Short mmCIF file of C-alpha atoms and ligand atoms in Angstrom, two decimals:
data_model
loop_
_atom_site.label_atom_id
_atom_site.label_comp_id
_atom_site.label_asym_id
_atom_site.label_seq_id
_atom_site.Cartn_x
_atom_site.Cartn_y
_atom_site.Cartn_z
CA UNK E 1 112.04 124.79 105.68
CA UNK E 2 111.91 124.01 101.97
CA UNK E 3 108.44 123.16 100.75
CA UNK E 4 108.34 119.68 99.27
CA UNK E 5 104.63 118.85 99.38
CA UNK E 6 102.88 118.24 96.05
CA UNK E 7 106.19 118.14 94.16
CA UNK E 8 107.08 115.89 91.25
CA UNK E 9 109.85 113.28 91.23
CA UNK E 10 112.33 115.49 89.44
CA UNK E 11 111.56 118.46 91.70
CA UNK E 12 112.20 116.36 94.82
CA UNK E 13 115.36 114.83 93.40
CA UNK E 14 116.61 118.25 92.41
CA UNK E 15 116.10 119.55 95.96
CA UNK E 16 117.97 116.58 97.42
CA UNK E 17 120.80 116.54 94.92
CA UNK E 18 121.38 120.28 95.32
CA UNK E 19 121.53 119.62 99.09
CA UNK E 20 118.69 122.01 99.88
CA UNK E 21 117.08 119.23 101.82
CA UNK E 22 117.86 115.66 102.86
CA UNK E 23 115.82 112.57 102.02
CA UNK E 24 115.09 112.21 105.75
CA UNK E 25 113.65 115.72 105.87
CA UNK E 26 111.57 115.04 102.75
CA UNK E 27 110.18 111.89 104.40
CA UNK E 28 109.54 113.63 107.72
CA UNK E 29 107.68 116.53 106.09
CA UNK E 30 105.43 114.17 104.14
CA UNK E 31 104.70 112.04 107.20
CA UNK E 32 103.90 115.15 109.28
CA UNK E 33 101.61 116.43 106.53
CA UNK E 34 99.84 113.05 106.47
CA UNK E 35 99.55 112.88 110.26
CA UNK E 36 98.03 116.36 110.33
CA UNK E 37 95.52 115.89 107.54
CA UNK E 38 94.83 112.22 106.93
CA UNK E 39 92.40 112.00 109.86
CA UNK E 40 89.96 113.57 107.44
CA UNK E 41 90.96 111.86 104.20
CA UNK E 42 91.90 108.35 105.44
CA UNK E 43 94.25 107.66 102.56
CA UNK E 44 96.38 105.35 104.70
CA UNK E 45 95.59 102.11 106.45
CA UNK E 46 98.93 102.48 108.18
CA UNK E 47 101.89 104.81 107.98
CA UNK E 48 105.21 103.00 107.65
CA UNK E 49 107.25 105.68 109.39
CA UNK E 50 110.07 103.49 110.64
CA UNK E 51 110.58 101.96 107.21
CA UNK E 52 110.42 105.40 105.54
CA UNK E 53 113.11 106.86 107.79
CA UNK E 54 115.33 103.81 107.37
CA UNK E 55 115.03 104.03 103.59
CA UNK E 56 115.56 107.81 103.57
CA UNK E 57 118.67 107.48 105.75
CA UNK E 58 120.09 104.90 103.35
CA UNK E 59 119.55 107.28 100.43
CA UNK E 60 121.22 110.15 102.35
CA UNK E 61 124.15 107.96 103.39
CA UNK E 62 124.78 106.72 99.88
CA UNK E 63 124.51 110.22 98.44
CA UNK E 64 126.83 111.70 101.09
CA UNK E 65 129.47 109.13 100.23
CA UNK E 66 129.53 110.27 96.63
CA UNK E 67 126.95 107.91 95.14
CA UNK E 68 124.45 108.97 92.47
CA UNK E 69 120.89 109.64 93.51
CA UNK E 70 119.08 106.56 92.12
CA UNK E 71 115.95 106.71 89.91
CA UNK E 72 113.58 107.35 92.81
CA UNK E 73 116.16 108.40 95.42
CA UNK E 74 114.30 109.96 98.36
CA UNK E 75 110.94 110.07 96.57
CA UNK E 76 108.02 109.41 98.98
CA UNK E 77 105.61 106.73 97.77
CA UNK E 78 102.36 105.14 98.94
CA UNK E 79 101.64 101.47 98.18
CA UNK E 80 98.10 100.15 98.00
CA UNK E 81 97.55 97.78 100.90
CA UNK E 82 97.30 94.71 98.68
CA UNK E 83 100.99 95.00 97.76
CA UNK E 84 103.04 92.96 100.23
CA UNK E 85 105.76 94.54 102.36
CA UNK E 86 107.07 92.46 105.28
CA UNK E 87 106.90 93.66 108.92
CA UNK E 88 103.69 95.60 108.34
CA UNK E 89 100.20 94.20 107.89
CA UNK E 90 98.89 93.78 104.34
CA UNK E 91 95.18 93.95 105.04
CA UNK E 92 93.61 94.27 101.58
CA UNK E 93 91.05 96.43 103.37
CA UNK E 94 89.57 93.26 104.88
CA UNK E 95 88.96 92.09 108.44
CA UNK E 96 90.04 88.61 107.41
CA UNK E 97 93.61 89.89 106.84
CA UNK E 98 93.58 92.56 109.57
CA UNK E 99 96.65 91.14 111.32
CA UNK E 100 98.32 89.40 108.38
CA UNK E 101 101.99 90.26 108.01
CA UNK E 102 103.38 88.83 104.76
CA UNK E 103 106.66 86.93 105.09
CA UNK E 104 107.80 88.13 101.65
CA UNK E 105 107.91 91.32 99.62
CA UNK E 106 106.20 92.06 96.30
CA UNK E 107 108.58 92.26 93.34
CA UNK E 108 107.33 95.75 92.49
CA UNK E 109 108.05 96.89 96.07
CA UNK E 110 111.54 95.33 95.83
CA UNK E 111 112.26 97.19 92.64
CA UNK E 112 110.96 100.48 94.04
CA UNK E 113 112.98 100.17 97.24
CA UNK E 114 116.11 99.25 95.31
CA UNK E 115 115.57 102.42 93.27
CA UNK E 116 115.63 104.53 96.46
CA UNK E 117 111.89 105.07 96.92
CA UNK E 118 110.77 105.91 100.45
CA UNK E 119 107.57 104.14 101.55
CA UNK E 120 105.41 106.51 103.62
CA UNK E 121 102.50 104.13 104.12
CA UNK E 122 100.01 101.55 102.89
CA UNK E 123 97.02 102.99 101.06
CA UNK E 124 93.38 102.27 101.79
CA UNK E 125 91.32 100.29 99.27
CA UNK E 126 88.00 98.64 98.66
CA UNK E 127 88.11 95.21 100.28
CA UNK E 128 90.23 92.93 98.06
CA UNK E 129 90.14 95.70 95.42
CA UNK E 130 86.43 95.12 94.78
CA UNK E 131 84.73 98.45 94.31
CA UNK E 132 84.69 101.79 92.53
CA UNK E 133 84.38 104.26 95.40
CA UNK E 134 86.64 103.00 98.22
CA UNK E 135 83.57 102.69 100.44
CA UNK E 136 84.03 98.90 100.70
CA UNK E 137 87.10 99.14 102.93
CA UNK E 138 86.51 97.38 106.25
CA UNK E 139 88.51 100.04 108.08
CA UNK E 140 87.64 103.57 107.05
CA UNK E 141 86.13 105.64 104.29
CA UNK E 142 88.64 107.48 102.17
CA UNK E 143 87.59 110.99 101.14
CA UNK E 144 88.36 113.03 98.07
CA UNK E 145 90.75 115.92 98.85
CA UNK E 146 88.96 118.18 96.35
CA UNK E 147 85.74 117.84 98.34
CA UNK E 148 85.57 115.75 101.50
CA UNK E 149 81.93 114.85 100.91
CA UNK E 150 82.85 113.02 97.70
CA UNK E 151 84.33 109.58 97.08
CA UNK E 152 87.91 109.40 95.79
CA UNK E 153 87.06 106.56 93.39
CA UNK E 154 88.22 103.01 93.89
CA UNK E 155 89.50 100.60 94.46
CA UNK E 156 92.95 102.23 94.76
CA UNK E 157 91.48 105.32 96.46
CA UNK E 158 94.14 105.41 99.20
CA UNK E 159 97.24 105.82 97.01
CA UNK E 160 95.33 108.20 94.71
CA UNK E 161 94.37 110.42 97.65
CA UNK E 162 97.91 110.18 99.07
CA UNK E 163 99.26 111.67 95.83
CA UNK E 164 96.42 114.16 95.35
CA UNK E 165 96.77 115.39 98.97
CA UNK E 166 100.56 115.62 98.82
CA UNK E 167 101.20 112.89 101.42
CA UNK E 168 103.39 111.12 98.88
CA UNK E 169 104.85 112.20 95.57
CA UNK E 170 103.78 109.08 93.69
CA UNK E 171 101.62 106.07 94.48
CA UNK E 172 101.01 102.52 93.30
CA UNK E 173 97.70 100.76 92.93
CA UNK E 174 96.28 97.73 91.17
CA UNK E 175 93.85 97.93 88.28
CA UNK E 176 91.58 94.97 87.52
CA UNK E 177 88.77 96.88 85.86
CA UNK E 178 89.70 100.53 86.34
CA UNK E 179 90.94 100.81 89.92
CA UNK E 180 93.89 103.04 89.03
CA UNK E 181 92.32 105.11 86.25
CA UNK E 182 89.01 105.85 88.01
CA UNK E 183 90.50 107.25 91.25
CA UNK E 184 93.10 109.14 89.21
CA UNK E 185 90.26 110.75 87.28
CA UNK E 186 88.22 111.56 90.42
CA UNK E 187 91.26 112.97 92.25
CA UNK E 188 92.69 115.07 89.40
CA UNK E 189 95.97 113.17 88.97
CA UNK E 190 97.50 110.85 86.37
CA UNK E 191 97.07 107.08 86.75
CA UNK E 192 98.19 104.30 84.45
CA UNK E 193 97.33 100.65 83.96
CA UNK E 194 100.19 99.13 81.97
CA UNK E 195 99.89 96.32 79.41
CA UNK E 196 98.94 93.10 81.20
CA UNK E 197 102.17 91.28 82.07
CA UNK E 198 104.43 94.32 81.96
CA UNK E 199 104.65 94.49 85.76
CA UNK E 200 105.11 91.45 87.98
CA UNK E 201 102.10 90.51 90.10
CA UNK E 202 104.22 88.57 92.58
CA UNK E 203 103.25 89.82 96.04
CA UNK E 204 100.11 91.54 94.80
CA UNK E 205 97.21 89.86 96.58
CA UNK E 206 95.13 88.32 93.80
CA UNK E 207 91.63 89.48 92.99
CA UNK E 208 91.14 88.37 89.35
CA UNK E 209 94.52 87.16 88.15
CA UNK E 210 93.94 87.41 84.39
CA UNK E 211 93.02 91.09 84.78
CA UNK E 212 95.05 92.43 87.75
CA UNK E 213 97.92 94.77 86.97
CA UNK E 214 100.00 97.08 89.19
CA UNK E 215 100.53 100.63 87.97
CA UNK E 216 101.54 104.14 89.07
CA UNK E 217 99.81 107.36 90.15
CA UNK E 218 101.58 110.67 89.73
CA UNK E 219 101.16 114.42 89.53
CA UNK E 220 102.29 114.24 85.92
CA UNK E 221 102.60 111.82 83.02
CA UNK E 222 106.36 112.08 83.38
CA UNK E 223 106.13 110.89 87.00
CA UNK E 224 104.07 107.90 85.91
CA UNK E 225 106.68 107.13 83.24
CA UNK E 226 109.55 107.38 85.71
CA UNK E 227 107.70 105.24 88.25
CA UNK E 228 106.68 102.63 85.69
CA UNK E 229 110.21 102.34 84.30
CA UNK E 230 111.34 101.13 87.74
CA UNK E 231 108.79 98.32 88.11
CA UNK E 232 108.49 96.83 84.59
CA UNK E 233 110.18 93.64 83.46
CA UNK E 234 110.26 89.89 83.63
CA UNK E 235 110.07 88.29 87.04
CA UNK E 236 110.78 84.58 87.39
CA UNK E 237 108.24 84.56 90.24
CA UNK E 238 105.37 85.58 87.92
CA UNK E 239 104.99 83.40 84.86
CA UNK E 240 102.66 85.93 83.21
CA UNK E 241 105.26 88.70 83.36
CA UNK E 242 106.59 89.53 79.92
CA UNK E 243 110.11 88.67 78.90
CA UNK E 244 112.12 91.59 77.59
CA UNK E 245 109.01 93.44 76.42
CA UNK E 246 110.68 96.23 74.56
CA UNK E 247 113.64 94.37 73.15
CA UNK E 248 111.43 91.87 71.36
CA UNK E 249 108.22 93.66 70.57
CA UNK E 250 108.36 97.33 70.96
CA UNK E 251 111.44 98.36 69.08
CA UNK E 252 110.24 96.52 66.02
CA UNK E 253 106.73 97.85 66.18
CA UNK E 254 107.35 101.32 67.55
CA UNK E 255 110.93 102.03 66.53
CA UNK E 256 111.08 105.58 67.82
CA UNK E 257 110.70 104.57 71.42
CA UNK E 258 112.72 102.56 73.86
CA UNK E 259 112.45 101.06 77.29
CA UNK E 260 113.33 104.37 78.88
CA UNK E 261 109.85 105.87 79.05
CA UNK E 262 110.89 109.19 80.50
CA UNK E 263 113.60 109.67 77.90
CA UNK E 264 111.05 109.16 75.17
CA UNK E 265 109.02 111.94 76.79
CA UNK E 266 111.76 114.52 77.11
CA UNK E 267 113.07 113.80 73.64
CA UNK E 268 109.63 114.39 72.19
CA UNK E 269 108.79 117.73 70.59
CA UNK E 270 105.15 117.67 71.69
CA UNK E 271 103.74 117.41 68.18
CA UNK E 272 101.35 114.56 67.46
CA UNK E 273 101.70 114.74 63.68
CA UNK E 274 101.20 111.32 62.16
CA UNK E 275 99.38 109.94 65.21
CA UNK E 276 95.90 108.60 64.51
CA UNK E 277 93.41 108.90 67.31
CA UNK E 278 90.03 107.15 67.47
CA UNK E 279 87.29 108.52 69.73
CA UNK E 280 85.40 105.64 71.33
CA UNK E 281 81.93 106.82 70.44
CA UNK E 282 80.05 104.12 72.30
CA UNK E 283 81.46 105.49 75.54
CA UNK E 284 80.07 108.96 74.90
CA UNK E 285 76.45 107.92 75.20
CA UNK E 286 73.87 107.71 77.95
CA UNK E 287 74.75 108.66 81.50
CA UNK E 288 77.55 111.02 80.53
CA UNK E 289 77.52 114.29 82.49
CA UNK E 290 77.39 117.33 80.25
CA UNK E 291 80.63 118.77 81.70
CA UNK E 292 82.41 115.48 81.04
CA UNK E 293 81.20 115.58 77.45
CA UNK E 294 82.37 119.19 77.10
CA UNK E 295 85.80 118.41 78.57
CA UNK E 296 86.15 115.43 76.21
CA UNK E 297 85.22 117.58 73.22
CA UNK E 298 87.74 120.17 74.32
CA UNK E 299 90.31 117.37 74.64
CA UNK E 300 89.59 116.27 71.07
CA UNK E 301 90.24 119.86 69.96
CA UNK E 302 93.58 119.82 71.80
CA UNK E 303 94.62 116.60 70.04
CA UNK E 304 93.74 118.13 66.68
CA UNK E 305 95.71 121.29 67.47
CA UNK E 306 98.70 119.09 68.25
CA UNK E 307 98.54 117.68 64.74
CA UNK E 308 96.90 114.31 65.40
CA UNK E 309 94.29 112.95 63.01
CA UNK E 310 91.12 112.39 65.02
CA UNK E 311 88.15 110.24 63.94
CA UNK E 312 85.25 108.56 65.59
CA UNK E 313 85.57 104.81 65.91
CA UNK E 314 83.25 101.97 66.82
CA UNK E 315 84.73 99.04 68.68
CA UNK E 316 82.24 96.18 68.70
CA UNK E 317 80.86 94.55 71.85
CA UNK E 318 81.79 97.33 74.25
CA UNK E 319 78.17 97.33 75.37
CA UNK E 320 78.55 93.84 76.85
CA UNK E 321 81.99 94.27 78.41
CA UNK E 322 80.55 94.99 81.85
CA UNK E 323 78.58 91.71 82.26
CA UNK E 324 81.50 89.75 80.75
CA UNK E 325 83.84 91.34 83.30
CA UNK E 326 81.53 90.61 86.23
CA UNK E 327 81.43 86.93 85.31
CA UNK E 328 85.16 86.51 84.71
CA UNK E 329 86.32 88.70 87.60
CA UNK E 330 83.96 87.11 90.12
CA UNK E 331 84.76 83.58 88.90
CA UNK E 332 88.48 84.19 89.39
CA UNK E 333 87.85 85.93 92.71
CA UNK E 334 85.81 83.00 94.04
CA UNK E 335 88.78 80.72 93.36
CA UNK E 336 91.42 83.17 94.61
CA UNK E 337 89.61 83.95 97.83
CA UNK E 338 89.05 80.31 98.77
CA UNK E 339 92.45 80.40 100.47
CA UNK E 340 91.09 82.56 103.30
CA UNK E 341 89.66 79.68 105.26
CA UNK E 342 90.90 80.34 108.77
CA UNK E 343 93.63 77.72 108.36
CA UNK E 344 96.23 79.08 106.00
CA UNK E 345 95.93 82.85 106.26
CA UNK E 346 94.71 85.58 108.52
CA UNK E 347 91.80 85.51 110.92
CA UNK E 348 90.23 82.36 112.40
CA UNK E 349 87.12 81.93 114.47
CA UNK E 350 88.53 80.02 117.45
CA UNK E 351 85.21 79.25 119.11
CA UNK E 352 83.86 76.87 116.48
CA UNK E 353 83.31 73.26 117.47
CA UNK E 354 84.26 71.60 114.18
CA UNK E 355 86.14 72.32 110.97
CA UNK E 356 83.16 73.12 108.75
CA UNK E 357 81.64 75.60 111.18
CA UNK E 358 85.09 77.16 111.66
CA UNK E 359 85.38 77.72 107.88
CA UNK E 360 81.92 79.17 107.74
CA UNK E 361 82.06 81.48 110.72
CA UNK E 362 85.57 82.69 109.84
CA UNK E 363 84.54 83.63 106.31
CA UNK E 364 81.19 84.98 107.38
CA UNK E 365 82.74 87.37 109.92
CA UNK E 366 85.88 88.10 107.90
CA UNK E 367 84.45 89.15 104.53
CA UNK E 368 82.29 92.20 103.86
CA UNK E 369 79.02 92.22 101.89
CA UNK E 370 80.49 93.07 98.48
CA UNK E 371 83.15 90.35 98.70
CA UNK E 372 80.53 87.78 99.69
CA UNK E 373 78.29 88.89 96.83
CA UNK E 374 81.12 88.33 94.37
CA UNK E 375 82.21 84.99 95.79
CA UNK E 376 78.63 83.77 95.39
CA UNK E 377 78.31 85.15 91.86
CA UNK E 378 81.62 83.63 90.81
CA UNK E 379 80.93 80.26 92.41
CA UNK E 380 77.59 80.14 90.62
CA UNK E 381 79.15 81.00 87.25
CA UNK E 382 81.70 78.21 87.66
CA UNK E 383 79.37 75.53 88.95
CA UNK E 384 78.47 72.40 87.00
CA UNK E 385 75.62 73.04 84.63
CA UNK E 386 76.25 76.78 84.52
CA UNK E 387 79.91 76.86 83.53
CA UNK E 388 79.23 76.64 79.78
CA UNK E 389 76.39 79.12 79.86
CA UNK E 390 78.24 81.77 81.86
CA UNK E 391 81.97 81.39 82.34
CA UNK E 392 82.79 79.77 79.00
CA UNK E 393 80.51 82.15 77.14
CA UNK E 394 82.09 85.15 78.90
CA UNK E 395 85.57 83.95 77.89
CA UNK E 396 84.42 83.66 74.29
CA UNK E 397 83.03 87.18 74.29
CA UNK E 398 86.22 88.40 75.95
CA UNK E 399 88.10 87.09 72.92
CA UNK E 400 85.70 88.96 70.60
CA UNK E 401 86.32 92.19 72.52
CA UNK E 402 90.08 91.70 72.22
CA UNK E 403 89.72 91.10 68.47
CA UNK E 404 87.54 94.19 68.07
CA UNK E 405 90.30 96.27 69.67
CA UNK E 406 92.94 94.61 67.46
CA UNK E 407 90.89 95.64 64.46
CA UNK E 408 90.63 99.24 65.66
CA UNK E 409 94.37 99.36 66.22
CA UNK E 410 95.01 98.41 62.60
CA UNK E 411 93.85 101.93 61.87
CA UNK E 412 94.46 103.91 65.04
CA UNK E 413 97.46 104.40 67.34
CA UNK E 414 95.50 105.58 70.34
CA UNK E 415 91.84 105.38 71.36
CA UNK E 416 90.30 107.94 73.69
CA UNK E 417 87.22 108.26 75.89
CA UNK E 418 86.26 109.88 79.17
CA UNK E 419 87.73 107.80 82.02
CA UNK E 420 84.38 107.90 83.81
CA UNK E 421 80.92 109.10 82.75
CA UNK E 422 80.76 111.32 85.87
CA UNK E 423 82.95 113.29 88.22
CA UNK E 424 83.39 112.03 91.81
CA UNK E 425 80.00 111.27 93.33
CA UNK E 426 78.81 111.81 96.90
CA UNK E 427 79.75 109.47 99.75
CA UNK E 428 76.93 106.97 100.20
CA UNK E 429 75.26 107.97 96.94
CA UNK E 430 75.64 104.60 95.20
CA UNK E 431 76.33 102.15 98.04
CA UNK E 432 72.79 100.73 98.04
CA UNK E 433 72.78 100.05 94.34
CA UNK E 434 75.69 97.85 93.22
CA UNK E 435 74.63 97.89 89.57
CA UNK E 436 74.80 101.70 89.35
CA UNK E 437 78.15 101.57 91.11
CA UNK E 438 79.43 99.01 88.56
CA UNK E 439 78.56 101.43 85.73
CA UNK E 440 81.29 103.85 86.90
CA UNK E 441 83.79 101.50 85.21
CA UNK E 442 82.05 101.23 81.89
CA UNK E 443 84.95 102.88 80.03
CA UNK E 444 87.83 101.26 81.90
CA UNK E 445 86.74 97.61 82.13
CA UNK E 446 87.01 96.70 78.40
CA UNK E 447 90.68 97.72 78.48
CA UNK E 448 91.49 95.12 81.15
CA UNK E 449 89.55 92.42 79.31
CA UNK E 450 91.78 93.04 76.27
CA UNK E 451 95.01 93.36 78.32
CA UNK E 452 95.72 96.83 76.91
CA UNK E 453 97.58 99.76 78.45
CA UNK E 454 95.39 102.69 79.51
CA UNK E 455 96.11 106.00 81.19
CA UNK E 456 93.88 108.66 82.73
CA UNK E 457 95.05 112.26 82.38
CA UNK E 458 93.22 115.22 83.98
CA UNK E 459 91.50 117.30 81.31
CA UNK E 460 89.26 119.80 83.08
CA UNK E 461 86.75 120.43 85.84
CA UNK E 462 83.09 119.50 86.01
CA UNK E 463 80.18 119.73 88.40
CA UNK E 464 81.07 121.39 91.74
CA UNK E 465 84.61 122.06 90.54
CA UNK E 466 85.57 118.37 90.55
CA UNK E 467 88.29 117.00 88.22
CA UNK E 468 87.56 115.14 84.97
CA UNK E 469 89.88 112.56 83.40
CA UNK E 470 90.55 111.61 79.78
CA UNK E 471 91.37 107.96 79.12
CA UNK E 472 93.96 107.13 76.44
CA UNK E 473 94.36 103.50 75.35
CA UNK E 474 96.96 101.85 73.11
CA UNK E 475 97.71 98.42 71.67
CA UNK E 476 99.51 95.90 73.87
CA UNK E 477 103.08 96.94 74.65
CA UNK E 478 102.70 100.42 73.21
CA UNK E 479 103.04 101.79 76.75
CA UNK E 480 105.94 104.07 75.90
CA UNK E 481 104.16 105.63 72.96
CA UNK E 482 100.97 105.98 74.99
CA UNK E 483 102.91 107.90 77.62
CA UNK E 484 104.40 110.14 74.95
CA UNK E 485 100.97 110.98 73.54
CA UNK E 486 99.56 111.50 77.04
CA UNK E 487 102.49 113.77 77.88
CA UNK E 488 101.91 115.95 74.82
CA UNK E 489 98.21 116.14 75.70
CA UNK E 490 98.90 117.00 79.34
CA UNK E 491 101.22 119.84 78.36
CA UNK E 492 98.57 121.40 76.12
CA UNK E 493 95.37 120.83 78.04
CA UNK E 494 96.39 123.24 80.78
CA UNK E 495 95.80 121.17 83.92
CA UNK E 496 99.34 119.99 84.60
CA UNK E 497 100.18 122.08 87.66
CA UNK E 498 96.75 122.05 89.33
CA UNK E 499 96.74 120.53 92.81
CA UNK E 500 93.92 119.77 95.24
CA UNK E 501 93.32 122.26 98.09
CA UNK E 502 94.98 119.83 100.55
CA UNK E 503 98.20 119.72 98.55
CA UNK E 504 98.33 123.49 98.28
CA UNK E 505 97.23 124.81 101.71
CA UNK E 506 99.79 126.70 103.74
CA UNK E 507 101.51 124.16 105.95
N1 LIG O 601 85.35 98.47 90.17
C1 LIG O 601 85.80 97.24 89.56
C2 LIG O 601 85.47 96.09 90.45
O1 LIG O 601 84.96 96.31 91.52
C3 LIG O 601 87.27 97.31 89.29
C4 LIG O 601 88.08 97.10 90.50
C5 LIG O 601 89.55 97.04 90.23
O2 LIG O 601 90.03 97.47 89.19
N2 LIG O 601 90.27 96.48 91.18
O3 LIG O 601 85.70 94.95 90.12
#
């Protein structure tokens, strides 16, 4: 049987269109691979086998009757389990939504399914996407396929591990403060958080609405580009989605690129002449592992060899981005999560004698410790007497951070930093110390506060042979150019075809 595990989108499509294999066989092989190995990795909360086979059969039928293979025709995907798909539970990794089946489908899922994607399963996550290690899931602990004693990174650890283990070709997560880029970095794959508003959030269960953004995981930058091209665009169901992003903004500002991300990659000669890159110096300080520093320095060398001009840059206020984020994100979360009250959604404690005790016991049993911690923090920051001192102040500083980035982008096209100060850490290593855990996102969080696009690309190996990621950041709506720069970097840094042991073992 043709080997399809660990393949890119174009490799899978090529195998199907040359009739070496059917979409159904591709789906079946991925599901079998997941069933055999995911007992150890726990990438999935549930496999969606019936849906996958139905979708694969539709692709095969359309292709057999002379149709074109669509953009993602027959490509196996994993969706983070906070992206709604009807008929299956959308748990958000929480007991409170354990049996919740959404009556509607997320716009991004709609667009993916219309493009022929085949959904293999729903990926594990930190409860309500709150976490950096995936250890906050109420259901199981996801493990890193490079080393099963290590965390995969969070909160979109499930889809990241699905891609890194070869259970699916691409995956989709949500990134509020780094939840796509961090697991991509820890798992040795590419992960992108698009410009805020580029992808509809309709059907994505809200954590912190002004920061949340859906984005892709892939084995290559090109796969992320192809996947992103399918889900971008205005959605009348999400008022924050951007209208005609590239028609209005991008072509004027970045005339060489168009909406077709992948085309802008293939048409690119790989040179970065004329591109100005700023190294975010403040993110190369304390707490950085020496191998991460070395890989970043090597990355800088690669950019220079490609013809880019590289300088060090200081973006003000990055040192206070973390506290600002933890006020804004928790404030929004405390409001968003008030809907889980035992009445409208999900679980309910049926033994309570009155309404108030029903609310309290439902929420007390339904939410895990980290979610409760954040609801309390956020409620406090929004309460009368504290609102001005915390929430309002945090919003003001958020604006300053955004302006500091705007200033840097007057001079630079792309900013770079390590995605994380460390490689994947051990399971249980940081669970008792939330503040240390929060520091894992020090480089990714400012990007969400400013609404910018960011991508993590593998750039080497560190301690214990674990992958290291390089973060590339661009101005708002420069997503296509960012992908082009990331693509040129990926081709030269020499990591592109590396796969985790699980995606390469004899099957
Ligand atoms: N680790 C960060 C948090 O817990 C970011 C999570 C995310 O991006 N969803 O808030």
